[in-house]
PDB file of C-alpha atoms in Angstrom:
ATOM      1  CA  MET P   1       0.037   0.068  -0.115  1.00 56.00           C
ATOM      2  CA  ARG P   2       1.238   3.286  -0.729  1.00 57.00           C
ATOM      3  CA  LYS P   3       2.129   5.993   1.762  1.00 57.00           C
ATOM      4  CA  LYS P   4      -0.147   9.142   1.314  1.00 56.00           C
ATOM      5  CA  VAL P   5       2.313  11.994   0.772  1.00 54.00           C
ATOM      6  CA  ASP P   6       1.028  15.530   1.234  1.00 58.00           C
ATOM      7  CA  LYS P   7       1.371  17.700  -1.805  1.00 61.00           C
ATOM      8  CA  ILE P   8       4.204  20.327  -1.453  1.00 60.00           C
ATOM      9  CA  LYS P   9       3.715  23.490  -3.382  1.00 70.00           C
ATOM     10  CA  LYS P  10       6.363  24.450  -5.240  1.00 80.00           C
ATOM     11  CA  LYS P  11       7.908  27.576  -5.036  1.00 91.00           C
ATOM     12  CA  PRO P  12      11.046  29.611  -6.020  1.00 95.00           C
ATOM     13  CA  TRP P  13      14.402  29.100  -3.709  1.00 97.00           C
ATOM     14  CA  SER P  14      15.064  32.009  -1.785  1.00 97.00           C
ATOM     15  CA  ASP P  15      18.915  32.865  -0.958  1.00 97.00           C
ATOM     16  CA  TYR P  16      18.114  32.564   2.892  1.00 97.00           C
ATOM     17  CA  GLU P  17      17.059  28.882   1.889  1.00 97.00           C
ATOM     18  CA  ASP P  18      20.244  28.615  -0.228  1.00 98.00           C
ATOM     19  CA  ALA P  19      22.369  29.911   2.459  1.00 98.00           C
ATOM     20  CA  GLN P  20      20.735  27.259   4.887  1.00 98.00           C
ATOM     21  CA  VAL P  21      21.261  24.355   2.467  1.00 97.00           C
ATOM     22  CA  MET P  22      25.151  25.494   1.836  1.00 97.00           C
ATOM     23  CA  GLN P  23      25.357  25.949   5.770  1.00 97.00           C
ATOM     24  CA  LEU P  24      23.753  22.570   6.599  1.00 97.00           C
ATOM     25  CA  VAL P  25      26.152  21.153   3.812  1.00 97.00           C
ATOM     26  CA  GLU P  26      28.853  22.203   5.133  1.00 97.00           C
ATOM     27  CA  GLN P  27      28.082  20.879   8.691  1.00 96.00           C
ATOM     28  CA  TYR P  28      26.426  17.548   7.799  1.00 95.00           C
ATOM     29  CA  GLY P  29      27.741  17.018   4.355  1.00 96.00           C
ATOM     30  CA  PRO P  30      25.931  16.602   0.990  1.00 95.00           C
ATOM     31  CA  HIS P  31      24.421  12.691   1.910  1.00 93.00           C
ATOM     32  CA  LYS P  32      21.766  13.648   4.557  1.00 93.00           C
ATOM     33  CA  TRP P  33      19.214  14.960   2.631  1.00 97.00           C
ATOM     34  CA  THR P  34      15.922  13.948   4.678  1.00 97.00           C
ATOM     35  CA  PHE P  35      17.471  15.695   7.740  1.00 97.00           C
ATOM     36  CA  ILE P  36      18.756  18.425   5.774  1.00 97.00           C
ATOM     37  CA  ALA P  37      14.980  19.210   4.686  1.00 97.00           C
ATOM     38  CA  SER P  38      13.933  18.887   7.854  1.00 97.00           C
ATOM     39  CA  LYS P  39      15.631  22.294   8.812  1.00 96.00           C
ATOM     40  CA  LEU P  40      13.945  23.914   6.083  1.00 96.00           C
ATOM     41  CA  GLN P  41      10.035  24.470   5.842  1.00 94.00           C
ATOM     42  CA  GLY P  42       8.418  23.549   3.127  1.00 94.00           C
ATOM     43  CA  ARG P  43      11.053  21.444   1.185  1.00 96.00           C
ATOM     44  CA  ILE P  44      11.681  17.866   0.941  1.00 96.00           C
ATOM     45  CA  GLY P  45      15.027  15.800   0.550  1.00 97.00           C
ATOM     46  CA  LYS P  46      14.954  15.397  -2.916  1.00 96.00           C
ATOM     47  CA  GLN P  47      14.716  19.213  -3.666  1.00 96.00           C
ATOM     48  CA  CYS P  48      17.331  19.864  -1.740  1.00 97.00           C
ATOM     49  CA  ARG P  49      19.718  17.380  -3.268  1.00 96.00           C
ATOM     50  CA  GLU P  50      18.782  18.645  -6.515  1.00 95.00           C
ATOM     51  CA  ARG P  51      19.358  22.510  -5.646  1.00 96.00           C
ATOM     52  CA  TRP P  52      22.832  21.449  -4.238  1.00 97.00           C
ATOM     53  CA  HIS P  53      23.707  19.250  -7.116  1.00 94.00           C
ATOM     54  CA  ASN P  54      22.517  21.344 -10.097  1.00 93.00           C
ATOM     55  CA  HIS P  55      22.958  24.989  -8.118  1.00 95.00           C
ATOM     56  CA  LEU P  56      24.623  25.333  -4.921  1.00 97.00           C
ATOM     57  CA  ASN P  57      28.038  23.090  -5.247  1.00 97.00           C
ATOM     58  CA  PRO P  58      30.878  25.093  -5.334  1.00 96.00           C
ATOM     59  CA  LEU P  59      32.840  22.416  -7.853  1.00 96.00           C
ATOM     60  CA  ILE P  60      30.148  23.281 -10.380  1.00 96.00           C
ATOM     61  CA  LYS P  61      31.305  25.326 -13.611  1.00 96.00           C
ATOM     62  CA  LYS P  62      29.027  28.192 -14.414  1.00 94.00           C
ATOM     63  CA  SER P  63      31.043  29.965 -16.743  1.00 96.00           C
ATOM     64  CA  PRO P  64      30.053  29.657 -20.758  1.00 97.00           C
ATOM     65  CA  TRP P  65      30.697  27.019 -22.906  1.00 97.00           C
ATOM     66  CA  GLU P  66      34.221  26.506 -24.108  1.00 97.00           C
ATOM     67  CA  TYR P  67      34.849  25.472 -27.992  1.00 95.00           C
ATOM     68  CA  GLU P  68      36.577  22.346 -26.461  1.00 95.00           C
ATOM     69  CA  GLU P  69      33.955  21.324 -23.911  1.00 97.00           C
ATOM     70  CA  GLU P  70      31.265  21.456 -27.157  1.00 96.00           C
ATOM     71  CA  TRP P  71      33.388  19.216 -29.236  1.00 94.00           C
ATOM     72  CA  ILE P  72      33.616  16.495 -25.866  1.00 95.00           C
ATOM     73  CA  LEU P  73      30.004  17.263 -25.809  1.00 96.00           C
ATOM     74  CA  PHE P  74      29.319  16.569 -29.486  1.00 94.00           C
ATOM     75  CA  LEU P  75      31.568  13.658 -29.692  1.00 92.00           C
ATOM     76  CA  TYR P  76      30.298  11.790 -26.859  1.00 93.00           C
ATOM     77  CA  HIS P  77      26.808  12.455 -27.905  1.00 94.00           C
ATOM     78  CA  GLU P  78      27.440  10.805 -31.460  1.00 89.00           C
ATOM     79  CA  ALA P  79      28.914   7.993 -29.585  1.00 89.00           C
ATOM     80  CA  ILE P  80      25.990   7.397 -26.693  1.00 93.00           C
ATOM     81  CA  SER P  81      23.448   9.931 -27.532  1.00 94.00           C
ATOM     82  CA  ASN P  82      21.521  11.152 -24.676  1.00 95.00           C
ATOM     83  CA  GLU P  83      23.217   9.438 -21.644  1.00 96.00           C
ATOM     84  CA  TRP P  84      23.590  12.682 -19.991  1.00 97.00           C
ATOM     85  CA  ALA P  85      24.980  11.513 -16.616  1.00 96.00           C
ATOM     86  CA  GLU P  86      27.641   9.516 -18.504  1.00 97.00           C
ATOM     87  CA  ILE P  87      28.691  12.536 -20.863  1.00 97.00           C
ATOM     88  CA  ALA P  88      28.718  14.766 -17.512  1.00 96.00           C
ATOM     89  CA  LYS P  89      31.808  12.261 -16.221  1.00 96.00           C
ATOM     90  CA  HIS P  90      33.781  13.839 -19.363  1.00 96.00           C
ATOM     91  CA  LEU P  91      33.050  17.086 -18.662  1.00 97.00           C
ATOM     92  CA  GLU P  92      34.529  18.259 -15.368  1.00 96.00           C
ATOM     93  CA  GLY P  93      32.423  20.549 -13.602  1.00 97.00           C
ATOM     94  CA  ARG P  94      29.179  20.404 -15.647  1.00 97.00           C
ATOM     95  CA  THR P  95      26.235  18.884 -14.048  1.00 96.00           C
ATOM     96  CA  ASP P  96      24.029  16.083 -16.334  1.00 95.00           C
ATOM     97  CA  ASN P  97      21.469  18.651 -16.241  1.00 95.00           C
ATOM     98  CA  ALA P  98      23.662  21.860 -17.330  1.00 96.00           C
ATOM     99  CA  ILE P  99      24.644  19.284 -20.306  1.00 97.00           C
ATOM    100  CA  LYS P 100      21.237  18.511 -21.445  1.00 97.00           C
ATOM    101  CA  ASN P 101      19.960  21.894 -21.118  1.00 96.00           C
ATOM    102  CA  HIS P 102      23.115  23.240 -23.088  1.00 97.00           C
ATOM    103  CA  TRP P 103      22.385  20.407 -25.754  1.00 97.00           C
ATOM    104  CA  ASN P 104      18.708  21.235 -26.032  1.00 96.00           C
ATOM    105  CA  SER P 105      19.104  25.144 -26.065  1.00 96.00           C
ATOM    106  CA  GLY P 106      21.621  25.138 -29.088  1.00 92.00           C
ATOM    107  CA  MET P 107      23.861  22.277 -29.505  1.00 93.00           C
ATOM    108  CA  LYS P 108      21.636  20.395 -31.756  1.00 92.00           C
ATOM    109  CA  LYS P 109      21.148  23.053 -33.529  1.00 94.00           C
ATOM    110  CA  ARG P 110      24.770  23.075 -34.513  1.00 94.00           C
ATOM    111  CA  MET P 111      25.303  19.178 -35.337  1.00 92.00           C
ATOM    112  CA  ASN P 112      25.945  19.839 -39.035  1.00 93.00           C
ATOM    113  CA  GLU P 113      28.676  22.241 -38.221  1.00 94.00           C
ATOM    114  CA  PHE P 114      30.567  19.774 -35.839  1.00 93.00           C
ATOM    115  CA  ARG P 115      30.133  17.254 -38.565  1.00 90.00           C
ATOM    116  CA  GLU P 116      31.228  19.211 -41.304  1.00 91.00           C
ATOM    117  CA  LYS P 117      34.626  19.654 -39.200  1.00 89.00           C
ATOM    118  CA  LEU P 118      34.950  16.360 -38.463  1.00 86.00           C
ATOM    119  CA  LEU P 119      34.562  15.072 -41.912  1.00 84.00           C
ATOM    120  CA  LYS P 120      37.195  17.664 -42.949  1.00 86.00           C
ATOM    121  CA  ILE P 121      39.595  16.458 -40.023  1.00 82.00           C
ATOM    122  CA  ARG P 122      39.066  12.949 -41.666  1.00 79.00           C
ATOM    123  CA  GLN P 123      39.767  13.933 -45.016  1.00 82.00           C
ATOM    124  CA  GLN P 124      43.154  15.726 -43.775  1.00 80.00           C
ATOM    125  CA  PHE P 125      44.014  12.171 -42.215  1.00 74.00           C
ATOM    126  CA  GLN P 126      43.154  10.689 -45.440  1.00 75.00           C
ATOM    127  CA  GLN P 127      45.225  12.957 -47.894  1.00 75.00           C
ATOM    128  CA  LYS P 128      48.203  12.249 -45.161  1.00 71.00           C
ATOM    129  CA  GLY P 129      47.538   8.763 -45.690  1.00 73.00           C
ATOM    130  CA  GLN P 130      46.836   8.341 -41.709  1.00 69.00           C
ATOM    131  CA  ALA P 131      43.107   7.387 -42.170  1.00 64.00           C
ATOM    132  CA  TYR P 132      44.066   4.270 -40.017  1.00 61.00           C
ATOM    133  CA  TYR P 133      44.802   6.713 -37.027  1.00 60.00           C
ATOM    134  CA  PHE P 134      41.438   8.688 -37.537  1.00 61.00           C
ATOM    135  CA  ARG P 135      39.690   5.508 -37.280  1.00 63.00           C
ATOM    136  CA  LEU P 136      41.639   4.393 -34.051  1.00 56.00           C
ATOM    137  CA  ILE P 137      40.695   7.834 -32.484  1.00 60.00           C
ATOM    138  CA  CYS P 138      36.628   8.282 -33.749  1.00 64.00           C
ATOM    139  CA  GLU P 139      36.023   4.334 -33.904  1.00 58.00           C
ATOM    140  CA  PRO P 140      33.125   4.530 -31.231  1.00 51.00           C
ATOM    141  CA  PHE P 141      31.807   7.565 -33.432  1.00 48.00           C
TER     142      PHE P 141
END
């Protein structure tokens, strides 16, 4: 039988709540989300966890995307499609949510640009008689 859960109304995070989450994570670590949420009125553990992992963690990279990062995203997306958490393992400081958002907000519209550049690189390897090396590098793609 399912446990009855009271509906919690969604509301934006306040600066005060963010500061509380950061203080509690510093004090108790980024693990005890139900306990941390118990210190915040109207929040549940899942909300606190997602807020930390997607916005508050100081290791999150919030700077504009570098061209190299977009290449990594393009190549991994070609290889494994929408496996955002897996791709995040190869883009230090970028969350799976940020990667998904960046992809959907513009990167997928630029696929032809990246594919054309990849084709030019392949042609350069072929002209030099080094197509074998290109296949080794891009085998999964």
